[in-house]
Amino acid sequence: MRYIFNFRVPTTFSYLVVIILFSCQTSVFSQITITQNDMPSAGDTVRKSFALDFTGIDFSVTGENYLWDFSQLKPASQTVDTFVTVSSVPFLYQLVFIPNIVANVAQKYTGLENFPQVPITDPYRFYKKSSNAFNDVGYAATISGIPVPLRLNPADVIYKLPLAYGNIDSSDASGQLGVPDIGYVSIQRKRLNEVDGWGTLITPYGEYDVLRLKSSVMETDSVYVDTLNFGQQIVRKYTEYKWLTNGKQQPLLEVTEENAITQVTYIDSIFDPGVGIEKADIRKPKIYIAPNPIIDKAIIVVELSEPEYITISLINMAGIKIKRVFSGNLPAGKHFQTLNLSDSKPASGVYLIQVEWNGKSTAKRLIIQ
C-alpha cells in the first residue's frame, strides 16, 4: 500500500523560513560599521606604503558587496604614522589644543617639507574623536624656533560616526594664523562625505571587509611668507577615496586625486626600499618650490653641495622644455630663482622643474592651476 501525503506549509511559516535563511545569508555578506573604536589612539603606529605604479587602475568604481582587487600595488617608499597623547607635545601647542577638550590624540606629521631659511621642527596634526565624529582640529609646528599652532575652528569632520553604508554628511572648516616676521596662513575647507560602497578589499597587505568613503573637498589656502616677501592664494579641489575596516585605526587604502595627480597609500608590512636601488649621488642638487601648486609665480630654490654650472627649466611631462628659468655658474649653497608665468602661462596641469648639471638631471613635480 502506498501512502501519499500532501503536506502544505503554512504561509506564515514559509515567510519565517525565508526570513531566517535570508538573515543567515546576510550575516555573512552584510556591510560593517565603523565606530570610534576603529579610530587611532595614543600609542598606535601604522605603517604605510606609497604606491609606485598604478597606471590603468580606476579607483572610483564602487558598489554594494563589491570586490576591489588592488593586489597588484607595489611600494615605492614607506612611512609610519605615530599617534601620541596631546599632553606629550610641546607645551605651547597644548595651550591651543587643550588636552581632552580641543584634541585627544596627536599625530607626528610627516607631510611637511623643510624650506631653506624656514626650518620646521616638531610638526603635529591634532584630532578629536568621540562616539559621534572623528575631527581634524588643526596643525602645529615650530618654524624658525617659534611654535606656530593653527587650529581649525570649526573643525574638519573626517568621519561622522558611526560610519555605515549610505551615510552622507558635510562640514565647513576654517583656521587662520599670522606670526610677525614669519608670515600668514589661512585655510578654508568644505568637505562632502558619502559612504558609497561596501564589500571586500584586496591589497598586498591582505583581504578585508570594508566600507568605501568618498570625500569631495574644496579648499582655499592663503599663504604669505615674510622672509621671501611672497604670497599667494590657492584654490584646491580634490577627491579622497578611503577603504576602512574594523580595528586598523587608519584606512587600509587611501587615494587622493587632484587635477592630474593621484597619490595612493595603503597599510603594509615592512619592506626594504634599498633593494635594487643605486646609491644616491651626493652631488645631486636639492630642489625646493613654494608655493606648489601655483597660479603664475613660484620661488625655486636650488641647493648645491659644490660649485656647478646648472640650467633650471620648466618642462612638461613629455620632456618638452616650456621655459628656461636660469642658466649659469653658481657657487655651493642655496640659490633663489623666480618662476614667473604671468606673460606666457601654460595650460593647467602637472609639470616638472628640471635642474641639469654635469651631464645629469634631476626634477621636482610642479602643479600649475
Short mmCIF file of C-alpha atoms in Angstrom, two decimals:
data_model
loop_
_atom_site.label_atom_id
_atom_site.label_comp_id
_atom_site.label_asym_id
_atom_site.label_seq_id
_atom_site.Cartn_x
_atom_site.Cartn_y
_atom_site.Cartn_z
CA MET A 1 0.00 0.00 0.00
CA ARG A 2 1.37 3.40 -0.93
CA TYR A 3 0.53 6.49 1.06
CA ILE A 4 0.65 9.91 -0.49
CA PHE A 5 0.94 12.86 1.85
CA ASN A 6 0.06 16.31 0.57
CA PHE A 7 1.69 18.49 3.19
CA ARG A 8 1.13 22.24 2.87
CA VAL A 9 3.47 24.56 4.68
CA PRO A 10 1.52 27.42 6.25
CA THR A 11 2.21 30.72 4.50
CA THR A 12 3.35 32.42 7.70
CA PHE A 13 5.79 29.60 8.40
CA SER A 14 7.14 29.87 4.84
CA TYR A 15 7.84 33.54 5.36
CA LEU A 16 9.54 32.76 8.64
CA VAL A 17 11.82 30.19 6.98
CA VAL A 18 12.71 32.67 4.22
CA ILE A 19 13.47 35.39 6.77
CA ILE A 20 15.69 33.05 8.78
CA LEU A 21 17.55 31.91 5.67
CA PHE A 22 17.94 35.49 4.47
CA SER A 23 19.20 36.57 7.88
CA CYS A 24 21.79 33.80 7.89
CA GLN A 25 22.92 34.77 4.43
CA THR A 26 23.19 38.49 5.11
CA SER A 27 25.06 37.86 8.32
CA VAL A 28 27.88 36.53 6.15
CA PHE A 29 27.78 39.26 3.48
CA SER A 30 26.47 42.28 5.40
CA GLN A 31 28.41 45.52 5.48
CA ILE A 32 30.42 46.54 8.50
CA THR A 33 30.05 49.64 10.68
CA ILE A 34 32.96 51.89 11.67
CA THR A 35 32.95 53.39 15.18
CA GLN A 36 35.31 55.38 17.38
CA ASN A 37 36.91 52.08 18.41
CA ASP A 38 38.33 51.92 14.86
CA MET A 39 39.95 55.35 15.15
CA PRO A 40 43.60 55.89 16.19
CA SER A 41 44.59 56.28 19.84
CA ALA A 42 47.78 57.37 21.58
CA GLY A 43 50.38 54.62 21.27
CA ASP A 44 49.19 53.38 17.87
CA THR A 45 51.63 53.12 14.97
CA VAL A 46 50.53 52.35 11.42
CA ARG A 47 52.99 51.51 8.63
CA LYS A 48 52.00 52.71 5.16
CA SER A 49 53.42 52.30 1.68
CA PHE A 50 53.25 54.85 -1.12
CA ALA A 51 52.31 53.02 -4.31
CA LEU A 52 54.85 53.09 -7.13
CA ASP A 53 52.83 52.45 -10.30
CA PHE A 54 49.05 52.30 -10.56
CA THR A 55 48.58 53.13 -14.23
CA GLY A 56 45.28 51.87 -15.59
CA ILE A 57 43.62 51.37 -12.19
CA ASP A 58 40.24 53.07 -11.74
CA PHE A 59 39.86 53.81 -8.04
CA SER A 60 36.46 55.49 -8.45
CA VAL A 61 34.46 52.31 -9.12
CA THR A 62 32.22 51.19 -6.28
CA GLY A 63 29.01 49.40 -5.36
CA GLU A 64 27.29 47.11 -2.90
CA ASN A 65 29.02 43.84 -1.98
CA TYR A 66 31.82 44.97 -4.32
CA LEU A 67 35.23 43.36 -4.75
CA TRP A 68 38.12 45.84 -5.06
CA ASP A 69 41.19 43.88 -6.08
CA PHE A 70 44.27 46.11 -5.86
CA SER A 71 46.67 43.30 -5.06
CA GLN A 72 48.96 44.50 -7.88
CA LEU A 73 50.03 47.64 -5.99
CA LYS A 74 53.79 47.95 -5.47
CA PRO A 75 55.52 50.04 -2.76
CA ALA A 76 57.87 52.88 -3.67
CA SER A 77 58.53 54.13 -0.15
CA GLN A 78 57.10 53.85 3.34
CA THR A 79 56.18 55.98 6.30
CA VAL A 80 54.93 55.22 9.80
CA ASP A 81 52.04 57.17 11.31
CA THR A 82 52.70 57.58 15.03
CA PHE A 83 49.98 58.74 17.43
CA VAL A 84 50.69 60.24 20.85
CA THR A 85 48.87 61.95 23.70
CA VAL A 86 48.24 65.67 23.36
CA SER A 87 49.85 66.17 26.76
CA SER A 88 53.17 64.86 25.35
CA VAL A 89 53.57 67.50 22.60
CA PRO A 90 55.37 70.86 23.17
CA PHE A 91 53.65 72.80 25.94
CA LEU A 92 52.82 75.86 23.84
CA TYR A 93 50.88 73.64 21.43
CA GLN A 94 48.80 72.44 24.36
CA LEU A 95 47.64 75.98 25.11
CA VAL A 96 45.74 75.92 21.81
CA PHE A 97 44.91 72.22 21.51
CA ILE A 98 43.84 71.79 25.14
CA PRO A 99 44.26 68.09 26.02
CA ASN A 100 40.97 66.13 26.06
CA ILE A 101 38.95 69.29 25.39
CA VAL A 102 40.02 70.56 21.96
CA ALA A 103 42.02 67.44 20.98
CA ASN A 104 42.52 64.00 22.48
CA VAL A 105 45.03 62.45 20.07
CA ALA A 106 48.01 63.87 18.15
CA GLN A 107 49.87 62.52 15.13
CA LYS A 108 53.53 63.15 14.40
CA TYR A 109 53.21 64.77 11.00
CA THR A 110 55.43 63.73 8.10
CA GLY A 111 53.80 65.78 5.34
CA LEU A 112 55.80 68.99 5.73
CA GLU A 113 58.86 69.78 3.66
CA ASN A 114 61.57 71.96 5.16
CA PHE A 115 62.15 75.05 3.05
CA PRO A 116 65.55 76.80 3.07
CA GLN A 117 65.76 79.66 5.58
CA VAL A 118 62.50 78.45 7.19
CA PRO A 119 63.42 75.40 9.32
CA ILE A 120 60.42 73.40 10.53
CA THR A 121 60.54 71.09 13.56
CA ASP A 122 58.06 69.21 15.77
CA PRO A 123 55.16 69.12 13.29
CA TYR A 124 51.91 67.56 14.54
CA ARG A 125 48.31 67.10 13.47
CA PHE A 126 45.59 67.12 16.11
CA TYR A 127 42.32 65.20 16.24
CA LYS A 128 39.27 64.97 18.46
CA LYS A 129 37.50 61.63 18.46
CA SER A 130 34.17 60.83 20.09
CA SER A 131 31.28 58.46 19.57
CA ASN A 132 29.82 60.99 17.10
CA ALA A 133 32.77 62.02 14.95
CA PHE A 134 36.49 61.95 14.20
CA ASN A 135 37.55 65.55 13.61
CA ASP A 136 40.72 67.19 12.29
CA VAL A 137 41.15 70.17 14.63
CA GLY A 138 44.40 71.59 13.31
CA TYR A 139 48.17 71.58 12.94
CA ALA A 140 51.19 72.85 14.81
CA ALA A 141 54.89 73.16 14.07
CA THR A 142 57.89 75.10 15.28
CA ILE A 143 59.00 77.43 12.49
CA SER A 144 62.36 79.16 12.85
CA GLY A 145 62.23 78.34 16.56
CA ILE A 146 58.74 79.80 17.09
CA PRO A 147 55.79 77.49 17.95
CA VAL A 148 53.03 78.02 15.38
CA PRO A 149 49.69 76.30 16.14
CA LEU A 150 46.87 76.58 13.59
CA ARG A 151 43.52 75.48 14.95
CA LEU A 152 40.62 74.61 12.66
CA ASN A 153 37.52 76.04 14.30
CA PRO A 154 35.04 74.83 13.18
CA ALA A 155 36.80 71.51 12.73
CA ASP A 156 37.07 69.37 9.62
CA VAL A 157 34.80 66.35 10.11
CA ILE A 158 36.81 63.49 8.64
CA TYR A 159 34.27 60.84 9.71
CA LYS A 160 30.75 61.26 11.04
CA LEU A 161 30.37 58.27 13.37
CA PRO A 162 29.14 55.62 13.38
CA LEU A 163 30.02 55.20 9.71
CA ALA A 164 27.68 52.98 7.68
CA TYR A 165 26.80 52.42 4.03
CA GLY A 166 24.65 55.21 2.62
CA ASN A 167 25.74 57.87 5.11
CA ILE A 168 26.15 61.40 3.71
CA ASP A 169 27.41 64.42 5.65
CA SER A 170 29.25 67.69 5.11
CA SER A 171 31.34 70.15 7.09
CA ASP A 172 32.92 73.59 6.74
CA ALA A 173 36.27 74.11 8.46
CA SER A 174 38.47 77.17 8.72
CA GLY A 175 41.53 78.46 10.52
CA GLN A 176 43.99 81.31 10.26
CA LEU A 177 47.20 82.44 11.89
CA GLY A 178 49.65 85.29 11.47
CA VAL A 179 53.13 85.40 13.00
CA PRO A 180 55.16 88.65 12.90
CA ASP A 181 58.29 88.46 10.73
CA ILE A 182 57.36 84.95 9.56
CA GLY A 183 54.11 85.15 7.63
CA TYR A 184 50.42 84.41 7.47
CA VAL A 185 48.40 81.35 6.59
CA SER A 186 44.68 80.65 6.38
CA ILE A 187 42.66 77.58 5.42
CA GLN A 188 39.02 77.32 4.37
CA ARG A 189 37.82 73.79 3.65
CA LYS A 190 34.44 72.37 2.66
CA ARG A 191 34.08 68.58 2.79
CA LEU A 192 31.26 66.39 1.47
CA ASN A 193 31.43 62.76 2.64
CA GLU A 194 29.50 59.83 1.20
CA VAL A 195 29.84 56.16 2.12
CA ASP A 196 29.21 54.94 -1.42
CA GLY A 197 30.23 51.29 -1.27
CA TRP A 198 30.87 48.21 0.83
CA GLY A 199 32.41 44.84 0.14
CA THR A 200 35.86 43.25 0.08
CA LEU A 201 39.22 44.97 -0.45
CA ILE A 202 42.35 43.10 -1.52
CA THR A 203 45.75 44.80 -1.25
CA PRO A 204 49.28 43.40 -0.84
CA TYR A 205 48.57 43.58 2.91
CA GLY A 206 45.60 41.18 2.79
CA GLU A 207 41.86 40.80 2.24
CA TYR A 208 39.32 42.66 4.39
CA ASP A 209 35.65 43.56 4.69
CA VAL A 210 35.44 47.31 4.14
CA LEU A 211 33.34 50.42 3.76
CA ARG A 212 34.31 52.81 0.96
CA LEU A 213 34.15 56.54 1.74
CA LYS A 214 34.29 59.20 -0.96
CA SER A 215 35.13 62.75 0.15
CA SER A 216 34.87 65.73 -2.22
CA VAL A 217 36.89 68.63 -0.84
CA MET A 218 37.07 72.29 -1.86
CA GLU A 219 39.86 74.19 -0.13
CA THR A 220 41.25 77.71 -0.30
CA ASP A 221 44.75 78.18 1.11
CA SER A 222 46.23 81.65 1.56
CA VAL A 223 49.94 81.91 2.35
CA TYR A 224 52.33 84.81 2.76
CA VAL A 225 55.99 84.33 3.73
CA ASP A 226 57.67 87.48 5.06
CA THR A 227 61.21 86.18 4.57
CA LEU A 228 60.51 85.68 0.86
CA ASN A 229 58.25 88.73 0.50
CA PHE A 230 55.89 86.47 -1.37
CA GLY A 231 52.27 85.38 -1.00
CA GLN A 232 49.52 83.64 -2.92
CA GLN A 233 46.00 82.29 -2.64
CA ILE A 234 45.45 78.79 -3.98
CA VAL A 235 42.09 77.17 -4.61
CA ARG A 236 42.23 73.39 -4.45
CA LYS A 237 39.62 70.84 -5.45
CA TYR A 238 40.38 67.20 -4.73
CA THR A 239 38.71 63.86 -4.11
CA GLU A 240 39.66 61.37 -1.42
CA TYR A 241 38.73 57.68 -1.50
CA LYS A 242 39.17 55.68 1.70
CA TRP A 243 38.60 51.99 2.36
CA LEU A 244 38.07 51.35 6.08
CA THR A 245 37.80 48.19 8.13
CA ASN A 246 37.42 47.37 11.80
CA GLY A 247 40.43 47.54 14.10
CA LYS A 248 43.03 49.13 11.79
CA GLN A 249 42.96 52.76 13.06
CA GLN A 250 43.68 54.15 9.60
CA PRO A 251 42.24 53.48 6.12
CA LEU A 252 43.53 50.24 4.59
CA LEU A 253 43.81 52.16 1.32
CA GLU A 254 43.63 55.89 0.68
CA VAL A 255 43.64 57.58 -2.72
CA THR A 256 43.77 61.34 -3.29
CA GLU A 257 43.08 62.72 -6.76
CA GLU A 258 43.83 66.37 -7.51
CA ASN A 259 44.00 67.66 -11.07
CA ALA A 260 46.18 65.11 -12.86
CA ILE A 261 47.92 63.98 -9.66
CA THR A 262 46.97 60.78 -7.86
CA GLN A 263 48.56 59.70 -4.58
CA VAL A 264 47.99 56.17 -3.30
CA THR A 265 48.90 54.93 0.18
CA TYR A 266 47.98 51.67 1.85
CA ILE A 267 48.66 49.90 5.13
CA ASP A 268 51.52 47.49 4.55
CA SER A 269 54.18 45.30 6.11
CA ILE A 270 57.77 46.47 6.30
CA PHE A 271 59.88 46.22 3.15
CA ASP A 272 63.44 47.15 2.21
CA PRO A 273 63.28 50.11 -0.20
CA GLY A 274 67.04 49.89 -0.79
CA VAL A 275 66.96 46.62 -2.70
CA GLY A 276 67.85 47.21 -6.35
CA ILE A 277 68.29 50.97 -5.87
CA GLU A 278 71.60 52.58 -6.74
CA LYS A 279 73.42 54.65 -4.17
CA ALA A 280 72.29 58.27 -4.29
CA ASP A 281 74.52 60.87 -5.93
CA ILE A 282 75.51 63.17 -3.06
CA ARG A 283 76.23 65.94 -5.59
CA LYS A 284 72.64 65.96 -6.83
CA PRO A 285 71.12 69.41 -6.33
CA LYS A 286 68.20 69.70 -3.93
CA ILE A 287 65.15 71.47 -5.30
CA TYR A 288 62.51 73.35 -3.30
CA ILE A 289 59.40 75.03 -4.73
CA ALA A 290 56.96 77.34 -2.96
CA PRO A 291 54.09 77.57 -3.29
CA ASN A 292 53.09 74.34 -5.00
CA PRO A 293 50.53 74.26 -6.66
CA ILE A 294 50.99 77.72 -8.21
CA ILE A 295 48.89 80.12 -10.23
CA ASP A 296 51.54 82.19 -12.02
CA LYS A 297 54.55 82.69 -9.71
CA ALA A 298 56.79 80.49 -7.58
CA ILE A 299 60.11 80.69 -5.78
CA ILE A 300 62.56 77.95 -6.79
CA VAL A 301 65.48 77.20 -4.51
CA VAL A 302 68.36 75.03 -5.69
CA GLU A 303 70.86 73.85 -3.09
CA LEU A 304 74.30 72.85 -4.40
CA SER A 305 76.90 70.86 -2.47
CA GLU A 306 79.71 72.30 -4.64
CA PRO A 307 80.11 74.86 -7.45
CA GLU A 308 78.30 73.83 -10.64
CA TYR A 309 77.13 75.10 -13.99
CA ILE A 310 73.40 74.44 -13.91
CA THR A 311 70.33 75.02 -16.03
CA ILE A 312 66.88 75.33 -14.46
CA SER A 313 63.92 74.73 -16.77
CA LEU A 314 60.17 74.21 -16.70
CA ILE A 315 59.29 71.12 -18.75
CA ASN A 316 56.07 69.23 -19.39
CA MET A 317 55.51 65.55 -18.65
CA ALA A 318 56.59 64.67 -22.20
CA GLY A 319 60.01 66.20 -21.54
CA ILE A 320 59.44 69.25 -23.74
CA LYS A 321 61.03 72.45 -22.43
CA ILE A 322 58.43 75.15 -21.78
CA LYS A 323 60.57 77.86 -20.20
CA ARG A 324 64.20 78.36 -19.18
CA VAL A 325 64.38 79.85 -15.69
CA PHE A 326 68.16 80.15 -15.24
CA SER A 327 71.44 79.04 -16.75
CA GLY A 328 74.92 79.74 -15.41
CA ASN A 329 77.68 79.06 -12.89
CA LEU A 330 76.77 79.06 -9.21
CA PRO A 331 78.83 78.51 -6.05
CA ALA A 332 77.93 75.94 -3.40
CA GLY A 333 74.95 76.89 -1.28
CA LYS A 334 71.29 77.86 -1.69
CA HIS A 335 70.22 79.92 -4.69
CA PHE A 336 66.80 81.54 -5.22
CA GLN A 337 65.15 81.95 -8.62
CA THR A 338 61.66 83.22 -9.51
CA LEU A 339 59.44 81.39 -11.95
CA ASN A 340 57.08 83.96 -13.48
CA LEU A 341 54.37 82.70 -15.82
CA SER A 342 52.33 85.92 -15.95
CA ASP A 343 53.19 86.61 -19.60
CA SER A 344 53.08 83.09 -21.04
CA LYS A 345 51.22 80.74 -18.75
CA PRO A 346 50.93 77.14 -20.00
CA ALA A 347 47.77 75.09 -19.60
CA SER A 348 46.86 73.91 -16.11
CA GLY A 349 48.33 70.56 -15.22
CA VAL A 350 51.41 68.75 -13.96
CA TYR A 351 54.89 69.91 -14.96
CA LEU A 352 58.48 69.45 -13.79
CA ILE A 353 61.15 71.87 -12.62
CA GLN A 354 64.30 70.31 -14.08
CA VAL A 355 67.85 71.06 -12.97
CA GLU A 356 70.66 69.94 -15.30
CA TRP A 357 74.30 69.75 -14.17
CA ASN A 358 77.43 67.95 -15.38
CA GLY A 359 75.51 65.91 -17.96
CA LYS A 360 72.92 64.79 -15.40
CA SER A 361 69.48 65.99 -14.44
CA THR A 362 67.02 65.89 -11.58
CA ALA A 363 63.49 67.23 -11.34
CA LYS A 364 60.66 68.05 -8.99
CA ARG A 365 56.95 67.98 -9.75
CA LEU A 366 55.05 71.25 -10.04
CA ILE A 367 51.29 71.74 -10.38
CA ILE A 368 50.09 74.79 -12.34
CA GLN A 369 46.50 75.81 -11.74
#
